[in-house]
Short mmCIF file of C-alpha atoms and ligand atoms in Angstrom, two decimals:
data_model
loop_
_atom_site.label_atom_id
_atom_site.label_comp_id
_atom_site.label_asym_id
_atom_site.label_seq_id
_atom_site.Cartn_x
_atom_site.Cartn_y
_atom_site.Cartn_z
CA MET A 330 130.47 139.92 63.65
CA ASP A 331 127.70 137.41 63.05
CA ASP A 332 124.78 136.83 65.39
CA THR A 333 126.25 134.01 67.46
CA ALA A 334 129.33 136.11 68.15
CA LEU A 335 127.14 139.15 69.12
CA THR A 336 125.00 136.90 71.51
CA PHE A 337 128.26 135.66 73.09
CA THR A 338 129.75 139.06 73.55
CA SER A 339 126.38 140.13 75.25
CA LEU A 340 126.54 137.00 77.53
CA VAL A 341 130.15 137.83 78.53
CA CYS A 342 129.27 141.49 79.25
CA ALA A 343 126.36 140.40 81.27
CA LEU A 344 128.37 137.99 83.35
CA LEU A 345 131.06 140.74 83.81
CA VAL A 346 128.47 143.34 84.90
CA ALA A 347 126.72 140.78 87.22
CA GLY A 348 129.88 139.75 88.85
CA LEU A 349 130.99 143.37 89.35
CA ILE A 350 127.66 144.19 90.98
CA VAL A 351 127.68 141.29 93.29
CA ARG A 352 131.38 141.95 94.28
CA THR A 353 130.76 145.62 94.93
CA VAL A 354 127.71 145.04 96.86
CA LEU A 355 129.29 142.38 99.12
CA LEU A 356 132.33 144.54 99.74
CA SER A 357 130.25 147.65 100.68
CA ARG A 358 128.13 145.46 102.85
CA GLN A 359 131.25 144.14 104.63
CA ILE A 360 132.72 147.63 104.99
CA ARG A 361 129.50 149.00 106.45
CA HIS A 362 129.00 145.97 108.76
CA VAL A 363 132.39 146.06 110.23
CA ALA A 364 132.45 149.74 110.70
CA ARG A 365 129.01 149.63 112.43
CA HIS A 366 130.51 147.16 114.97
CA ARG A 367 133.82 148.82 115.40
CA ALA A 368 132.94 150.63 118.52
CA SER A 369 132.83 147.75 121.01
CA VAL A 370 134.04 144.25 121.30
CA PRO A 371 131.18 141.66 120.76
CA ALA A 372 129.94 140.29 124.14
CA ALA A 373 131.19 136.84 123.54
CA PHE A 374 134.78 138.18 123.22
CA ALA A 375 134.66 140.93 125.84
CA GLN A 376 136.91 138.87 128.29
CA THR A 377 139.45 137.77 125.66
CA ILE A 378 139.93 140.57 122.93
CA SER A 379 140.92 144.18 123.86
CA THR A 380 139.18 147.18 122.26
CA GLU A 381 142.44 148.13 120.72
CA ALA A 382 142.83 144.74 118.99
CA HIS A 383 139.18 144.94 117.99
CA HIS A 384 139.75 148.36 116.45
CA LYS A 385 142.81 147.22 114.65
CA ALA A 386 140.97 144.25 113.23
CA ALA A 387 138.05 146.49 111.97
CA ASP A 388 140.46 149.01 110.34
CA TYR A 389 142.53 146.32 108.64
CA THR A 390 139.40 144.49 107.32
CA ILE A 391 138.01 147.84 105.91
CA ALA A 392 141.50 148.79 104.38
CA LYS A 393 141.63 145.40 102.63
CA ALA A 394 137.97 145.52 101.54
CA ARG A 395 138.43 149.13 100.00
CA PHE A 396 141.57 147.84 98.23
CA ALA A 397 139.54 144.82 96.89
CA GLN A 398 136.91 147.27 95.41
CA LEU A 399 139.80 149.06 93.42
CA GLU A 400 141.20 145.71 92.40
CA THR A 401 137.81 144.62 91.11
CA ALA A 402 137.45 147.56 88.95
CA ILE A 403 140.97 147.31 87.51
CA GLU A 404 140.64 143.72 86.82
CA ALA A 405 137.36 144.29 84.88
CA ALA A 406 139.08 147.13 82.95
CA LEU A 407 141.95 144.90 82.05
CA LEU A 408 139.66 142.12 81.02
CA LEU A 409 137.81 144.45 78.60
CA GLY A 410 141.23 145.99 77.43
CA TRP A 411 142.58 142.49 76.50
CA THR A 412 139.35 141.26 74.78
CA LEU A 413 136.81 143.62 73.42
CA LEU A 414 138.98 146.61 73.22
CA GLY A 415 141.52 144.50 71.06
CA GLY A 416 144.67 144.21 73.23
CA LEU A 417 145.18 140.42 72.75
CA ASN A 418 144.47 140.75 69.03
CA ALA A 419 147.09 143.63 68.57
CA LEU A 420 149.52 141.59 70.52
CA ASN A 421 148.89 138.47 68.54
CA GLN A 422 149.07 140.38 65.08
CA PHE A 423 152.36 141.92 66.25
CA LEU A 424 153.83 138.67 67.10
CA LEU A 425 152.48 137.07 63.91
CA ALA A 426 154.20 139.74 61.76
CA LEU A 427 157.34 139.35 63.76
CA MET A 428 157.79 135.44 63.97
CA GLY A 429 155.22 133.99 61.69
CA GLY A 430 152.74 131.36 62.96
CA GLY A 431 153.74 128.29 64.83
CA LEU A 432 154.56 126.89 68.23
CA TRP A 433 157.25 129.50 69.12
CA GLN A 434 154.87 132.35 68.31
CA GLN A 435 152.11 130.88 70.36
CA LEU A 436 154.54 130.42 73.32
CA ALA A 437 155.65 134.07 72.78
CA LEU A 438 151.92 135.16 72.89
CA ILE A 439 151.38 133.28 76.25
CA GLY A 440 154.67 134.58 77.54
CA ALA A 441 154.13 138.24 76.45
CA PHE A 442 150.55 138.22 77.93
CA THR A 443 151.70 136.92 81.23
CA LEU A 444 154.53 139.47 81.47
CA ILE A 445 152.45 142.45 80.43
CA GLY A 446 149.60 141.27 82.78
CA GLY A 447 152.02 140.96 85.51
CA LEU A 448 153.64 144.25 85.11
CA LEU A 449 150.30 146.11 84.89
CA THR A 450 149.16 144.45 88.15
CA LEU A 451 152.57 145.05 89.85
CA PRO A 452 151.58 148.41 91.47
CA LEU A 453 148.52 146.60 93.13
CA ALA A 454 150.85 144.02 94.66
CA TRP A 455 153.33 146.63 95.82
CA TRP A 456 150.47 148.68 97.42
CA SER A 457 149.13 145.71 99.17
CA THR A 458 152.42 144.71 100.73
CA PHE A 459 154.07 148.22 101.39
CA ARG A 460 150.98 150.13 102.17
CA ILE A 461 148.27 148.00 103.81
CA GLU A 462 150.27 145.09 105.24
CA GLU A 463 152.97 147.70 106.22
CA ARG A 464 150.57 149.96 107.92
CA PHE A 465 149.21 147.26 110.20
CA GLY A 466 152.61 145.97 111.07
CA PHE A 467 152.43 142.74 109.13
CA ASN A 468 154.95 143.45 106.33
CA LYS A 469 158.44 142.19 107.14
CA MET A 470 159.85 142.48 103.56
CA ASN A 471 162.08 145.25 102.17
CA LEU A 472 161.85 146.20 98.58
CA GLY A 473 164.92 143.98 97.75
CA LEU A 474 163.35 140.94 99.14
CA TRP A 475 160.17 141.66 97.31
CA LEU A 476 161.81 142.20 94.03
CA GLY A 477 163.86 139.09 94.54
CA ASP A 478 160.76 137.14 95.02
CA LEU A 479 159.33 138.58 91.90
CA VAL A 480 162.24 137.47 89.73
CA LYS A 481 162.44 134.01 91.38
CA ASN A 482 158.77 133.62 90.83
CA ALA A 483 158.90 134.62 87.15
CA LEU A 484 162.04 132.29 86.58
CA VAL A 485 160.45 129.32 88.34
CA GLY A 486 157.02 130.06 86.50
CA ALA A 487 158.76 130.15 83.09
CA LEU A 488 160.89 127.09 83.92
CA ILE A 489 157.94 124.91 84.93
CA GLY A 490 155.12 126.61 83.06
CA LEU A 491 156.58 126.96 79.52
CA PRO A 492 157.26 123.31 78.93
CA ILE A 493 153.88 122.21 80.09
CA VAL A 494 152.17 124.93 78.13
CA ALA A 495 154.35 124.05 75.01
CA LEU A 496 153.07 120.28 75.44
CA VAL A 497 149.55 121.37 75.66
CA LEU A 498 149.85 123.57 72.55
CA TRP A 499 151.37 120.74 70.62
CA LEU A 500 148.57 118.25 71.74
CA MET A 501 145.87 120.86 70.59
CA GLY A 502 147.40 120.59 67.13
CA ALA A 503 148.37 116.98 66.95
CA ALA A 504 146.07 114.97 68.98
CA GLY A 505 142.92 115.11 66.86
CA PRO A 506 139.47 116.25 68.01
CA ASN A 507 139.83 114.74 71.40
CA TRP A 508 142.97 116.58 72.33
CA TRP A 509 141.30 118.10 75.38
CA LEU A 510 141.13 114.71 77.02
CA TRP A 511 144.91 114.24 76.45
CA ALA A 512 145.60 117.77 77.64
CA TRP A 513 143.57 117.10 80.68
CA GLY A 514 145.54 114.02 81.53
CA VAL A 515 148.85 115.94 81.08
CA TRP A 516 147.55 118.85 83.31
CA MET A 517 146.46 116.46 86.12
CA GLY A 518 149.77 114.57 85.88
CA PHE A 519 151.54 117.99 86.11
CA ASN A 520 149.52 118.91 89.21
CA LEU A 521 150.21 115.60 90.98
CA LEU A 522 153.93 116.11 90.25
CA LEU A 523 153.76 119.65 91.64
CA LEU A 524 152.36 118.32 94.79
CA VAL A 525 155.47 116.14 95.22
CA LEU A 526 157.95 118.69 93.92
CA TYR A 527 156.62 121.90 95.72
CA PRO A 528 157.59 120.96 99.18
CA THR A 529 160.93 119.57 98.38
CA LEU A 530 162.30 121.59 95.45
CA ILE A 531 160.24 124.85 95.04
CA ALA A 532 159.27 126.10 98.58
CA PRO A 533 162.99 125.92 99.70
CA LEU A 534 163.79 128.52 97.02
CA PHE A 535 161.74 130.91 99.00
CA ASN A 536 162.12 130.08 102.60
CA LYS A 537 164.43 128.18 105.02
CA PHE A 538 163.00 124.94 106.32
CA GLU A 539 164.90 123.54 109.38
CA PRO A 540 163.95 120.32 111.35
CA LEU A 541 161.92 121.26 114.53
CA GLN A 542 164.78 121.50 117.26
CA ASP A 543 162.64 121.87 120.42
CA GLU A 544 162.80 118.42 121.91
CA SER A 545 159.83 118.61 124.26
CA LEU A 546 157.65 120.08 121.39
CA LYS A 547 158.85 117.42 119.09
CA ASN A 548 157.87 114.69 121.64
CA ARG A 549 154.43 116.18 122.00
CA VAL A 550 153.84 116.46 118.47
CA ASN A 551 155.06 112.94 117.70
CA ALA A 552 152.90 111.50 120.46
CA LEU A 553 149.90 113.31 119.02
CA MET A 554 150.67 111.95 115.58
CA GLN A 555 151.12 108.41 117.00
CA ARG A 556 147.69 108.72 118.73
CA CYS A 557 146.04 109.69 115.53
CA GLY A 558 147.81 106.94 113.46
CA PHE A 559 149.68 109.56 111.35
CA ALA A 560 152.96 109.07 109.68
CA ALA A 561 154.90 112.05 108.36
CA LYS A 562 158.42 112.27 107.05
CA GLY A 563 159.38 115.23 109.24
CA LEU A 564 158.59 118.15 111.34
CA PHE A 565 159.94 121.48 109.81
CA VAL A 566 159.99 125.05 110.94
CA MET A 567 159.65 127.59 108.19
CA ASP A 568 161.09 131.16 108.49
CA GLY A 569 157.56 132.75 107.73
CA SER A 570 158.73 135.82 109.80
CA LYS A 571 161.01 136.70 106.76
CA ARG A 572 157.98 137.99 104.86
CA SER A 573 155.10 138.46 107.19
CA ALA A 574 153.80 138.29 110.68
CA HIS A 575 150.82 136.24 109.79
CA ALA A 576 150.99 132.85 111.40
CA ASN A 577 150.32 129.39 109.98
CA ALA A 578 150.95 125.68 109.97
CA TYR A 579 150.38 123.24 107.16
CA PHE A 580 150.82 119.70 105.82
CA THR A 581 152.27 119.21 102.34
CA GLY A 582 153.07 116.42 99.99
CA PHE A 583 151.71 113.05 99.53
CA GLY A 584 152.42 109.50 100.78
CA ALA A 585 155.91 109.11 101.97
CA ALA A 586 156.73 112.73 101.12
CA LYS A 587 154.31 114.12 103.61
CA ARG A 588 155.71 116.72 106.01
CA VAL A 589 154.43 119.06 108.68
CA VAL A 590 155.41 122.60 108.42
CA PHE A 591 155.18 125.23 111.27
CA PHE A 592 155.61 128.89 110.58
CA ASP A 593 158.08 130.11 113.14
CA THR A 594 155.61 132.85 113.93
CA LEU A 595 153.06 130.28 114.95
CA LEU A 596 155.47 128.67 117.38
CA GLN A 597 156.20 131.98 118.76
CA GLN A 598 152.61 132.87 119.45
CA LEU A 599 151.12 129.70 120.74
CA SER A 600 151.67 127.55 123.82
CA PRO A 601 152.69 123.76 123.29
CA PRO A 602 149.23 122.64 124.01
CA GLU A 603 147.70 125.08 121.56
CA ILE A 604 150.23 124.03 118.98
CA ASP A 605 149.05 120.42 119.47
CA ALA A 606 145.40 121.47 119.03
CA VAL A 607 146.11 123.41 115.71
CA LEU A 608 148.10 120.37 114.52
CA ALA A 609 145.30 118.04 115.44
CA HIS A 610 142.98 120.27 113.45
CA GLU A 611 145.17 119.90 110.34
CA LEU A 612 145.42 116.11 111.05
CA GLY A 613 141.60 116.06 110.91
CA HIS A 614 141.62 117.42 107.25
CA TYR A 615 143.83 114.30 106.43
CA LYS A 616 141.94 111.80 108.46
CA ARG A 617 138.45 112.91 107.12
CA ARG A 618 139.87 112.79 103.57
CA HIS A 619 139.30 116.52 102.93
CA ILE A 620 142.58 116.69 100.82
CA VAL A 621 141.57 113.75 98.66
CA GLN A 622 138.08 115.06 98.34
CA ARG A 623 139.53 118.43 97.13
CA VAL A 624 141.95 116.92 94.61
CA VAL A 625 139.10 114.64 93.07
CA LEU A 626 136.89 117.64 92.97
CA MET A 627 139.60 119.63 91.16
CA PHE A 628 140.15 116.70 88.70
CA ALA A 629 136.47 116.58 87.82
CA LEU A 630 136.05 120.45 87.45
CA SER A 631 139.07 120.60 85.23
CA LEU A 632 137.77 117.74 83.05
CA VAL A 633 134.63 119.85 82.51
CA GLY A 634 136.74 122.87 81.82
CA PHE A 635 138.97 121.00 79.19
CA ALA A 636 135.84 119.63 77.49
CA LEU A 637 134.46 123.11 77.33
CA LEU A 638 137.68 124.53 76.00
CA GLY A 639 137.86 121.71 73.38
CA TRP A 640 134.35 122.89 72.08
CA LEU A 641 134.88 126.68 72.31
CA SER A 642 138.24 126.58 70.63
CA SER A 643 136.79 125.28 67.37
CA GLN A 644 133.99 127.91 67.29
CA VAL A 645 134.84 131.11 65.43
CA TRP A 646 132.39 133.20 67.36
CA PHE A 647 134.39 132.43 70.49
CA TYR A 648 137.24 134.40 69.05
CA THR A 649 135.34 137.06 67.23
CA GLY A 650 132.95 137.53 70.06
CA LEU A 651 135.88 138.40 72.42
CA GLY A 652 137.44 141.00 69.99
CA VAL A 653 139.96 138.57 68.32
CA THR A 654 140.23 137.82 64.51
CA PRO A 655 141.36 134.07 64.37
CA SER A 656 144.18 133.31 61.93
CA LEU A 657 143.28 131.35 58.99
CA ASP A 658 146.81 130.14 58.13
CA ALA A 659 148.26 129.82 61.65
CA PRO A 660 147.13 127.76 64.70
CA ASN A 661 144.89 129.77 67.19
CA HIS A 662 145.62 127.44 70.17
CA ALA A 663 147.31 129.77 72.38
CA MET A 664 144.69 132.42 71.71
CA ALA A 665 142.02 129.94 72.75
CA LEU A 666 143.87 129.20 76.05
CA LEU A 667 144.16 132.85 76.84
CA LEU A 668 140.58 133.83 76.08
CA PHE A 669 139.33 130.80 77.92
CA MET A 670 141.47 131.83 81.19
CA LEU A 671 140.20 135.32 80.98
CA VAL A 672 136.40 134.62 80.51
CA VAL A 673 135.92 131.29 82.55
CA PRO A 674 136.38 133.11 85.99
CA LEU A 675 133.39 135.33 85.01
CA LEU A 676 131.43 132.03 85.29
CA THR A 677 133.18 130.18 88.08
CA TYR A 678 132.81 133.19 90.39
CA PHE A 679 129.26 132.32 90.91
CA LEU A 680 130.35 128.96 92.13
CA SER A 681 132.41 130.43 94.91
CA PRO A 682 129.65 130.21 97.61
CA LEU A 683 129.41 126.48 97.06
CA MET A 684 133.00 125.94 97.36
CA ALA A 685 133.17 128.17 100.43
CA GLN A 686 130.26 126.17 101.98
CA LEU A 687 132.08 122.95 101.37
CA SER A 688 135.23 124.27 102.86
CA ARG A 689 133.52 125.56 105.98
CA ARG A 690 131.94 122.26 106.49
CA HIS A 691 135.39 120.70 106.42
CA GLU A 692 136.69 123.22 108.90
CA PHE A 693 133.93 122.23 111.33
CA GLU A 694 134.83 118.52 110.80
CA ALA A 695 138.58 119.19 111.36
CA ASP A 696 137.70 121.07 114.59
CA ALA A 697 135.72 118.07 115.81
CA TYR A 698 138.51 115.91 115.11
CA ALA A 699 140.83 118.10 117.13
CA VAL A 700 138.31 118.18 120.06
CA ALA A 701 138.25 114.37 119.97
CA HIS A 702 142.08 114.03 120.12
CA THR A 703 143.20 117.19 122.20
CA ASP A 704 141.60 119.60 124.59
CA GLY A 705 138.95 121.70 122.73
CA ARG A 706 139.74 124.61 125.00
CA ASP A 707 143.37 124.74 123.62
CA LEU A 708 142.01 124.96 120.17
CA ALA A 709 139.60 127.66 121.12
CA SER A 710 142.24 129.78 122.81
CA ALA A 711 144.75 129.10 119.85
CA LEU A 712 142.17 130.32 117.39
CA LEU A 713 141.52 133.48 119.46
CA LYS A 714 145.22 134.23 119.55
CA LEU A 715 145.44 133.75 115.69
CA TYR A 716 142.29 135.91 115.08
CA LYS A 717 143.86 138.55 117.25
CA ASP A 718 147.28 138.33 115.76
CA ASN A 719 146.13 138.32 112.21
CA ALA A 720 143.71 141.16 112.86
CA SER A 721 140.81 139.06 111.50
CA THR A 722 137.50 140.78 112.13
CA LEU A 723 135.13 139.11 114.65
CA THR A 724 132.13 140.73 112.92
CA PRO A 725 131.98 140.08 109.31
CA ASP A 726 128.95 140.91 107.27
CA PRO A 727 126.88 137.54 107.31
CA ALA A 728 126.24 137.59 103.44
CA TYR A 729 129.87 138.39 102.74
CA ALA A 730 131.02 135.53 105.05
CA ARG A 731 128.53 133.17 103.49
CA PHE A 732 129.73 134.02 100.01
CA TYR A 733 133.53 134.05 100.47
CA TYR A 734 134.69 132.75 103.82
CA SER A 735 136.64 129.44 103.57
CA HIS A 736 136.55 129.26 107.28
CA PRO A 737 133.65 129.71 109.67
CA PRO A 738 133.39 133.20 111.26
CA ALA A 739 135.01 133.26 114.75
CA SER A 740 131.67 133.56 116.59
CA GLU A 741 130.24 130.60 114.93
CA ARG A 742 133.39 128.53 115.20
CA LEU A 743 134.03 129.26 118.87
CA ALA A 744 130.48 128.71 119.90
CA ARG A 745 130.57 125.25 118.18
CA LEU A 746 133.76 124.49 120.02
CA GLN A 747 132.33 125.60 123.39
CA THR A 748 129.33 123.19 123.02
CA ALA A 749 131.58 120.44 121.90
CA THR A 750 133.89 120.76 125.03
CA ALA A 751 131.08 121.45 127.55
ZN1 ZN B 1249 141.36 123.95 108.68
#
């Protein structure tokens, strides 16, 4: 290894250790803070949340945080195993000996990596669903459905993912030094296509979507959408209860393909005025252009990412510094993609507080929109029900919440709603 490679290895290790420390400190803070406030319901919620629900939220939050600590350690070990300990290099050499160099070998490398990585983390996914979610009464899946989902996900992923990966690999070899600009264009086009295809073709593979039947609710919702000047193609109810008791509502699609999707669990838990308020909040995200902002931001960040990948993939130290011997007589494009996907999160992790901050600002804006178009008290009571039914803690650690929370903590959010409606 030369000096640059060694410097790069040290940089990667430093980022890995720093990330591990920050994650572990934040998770233990969260666990300690929630445990310390477990005994009694915070004063602001004394009238609305029972001690029993408060205990459940605390226990659920702590169980998830402990599990996240385990996951963090396992993911770091896997990263080291793939890179510096030689996992990817061995897999690549094996496939080279088997198939020779070329596009098929590179596709096989990416396919094998994804499959092995998926299998290695499968026990974690199983534990999360059948131990944690199950213990708190959220899991509605049996093993058959879970395995079926797994197979379907793998098939859909291969069917959609392999052609796009093949196209990118081909561009890397054939489009000259500025291939990354072309690859970025292809990647963006693919993402926009997914936004259109997902709600109409992919989501129905996993859930049933039925037009909203309840006439009076339909009238309410249509009146609200008219009031807000919003056109959607349809109102759908999704059988979310098939997998989980967690409730949600969302919009998908773009332009004429826009649709509103309610989880059946949400319709069961909320009263019609509360559903209106939650929907108005979601409309607020559209009206305040949050969705467009997010897409534009994603475009810009991926352009930076592809430019970085374009540069890194032509540096020998990028490979040797991560435990891989690049081939001299076969393309290394797939390897560059994999190494990049493995190490970039070490860097972007430290951007998560900025993204979370932006997201929380959007949530406040969407709440304000809902208050302007429906009764803010309905949104407040809907949020309370959702916090309770999802066993979300009312007392997160402030530092943890600032770093990770995409939504403002309950106390801040409800206090803001109270001021707005008073
Ligand atoms: Zn929101």
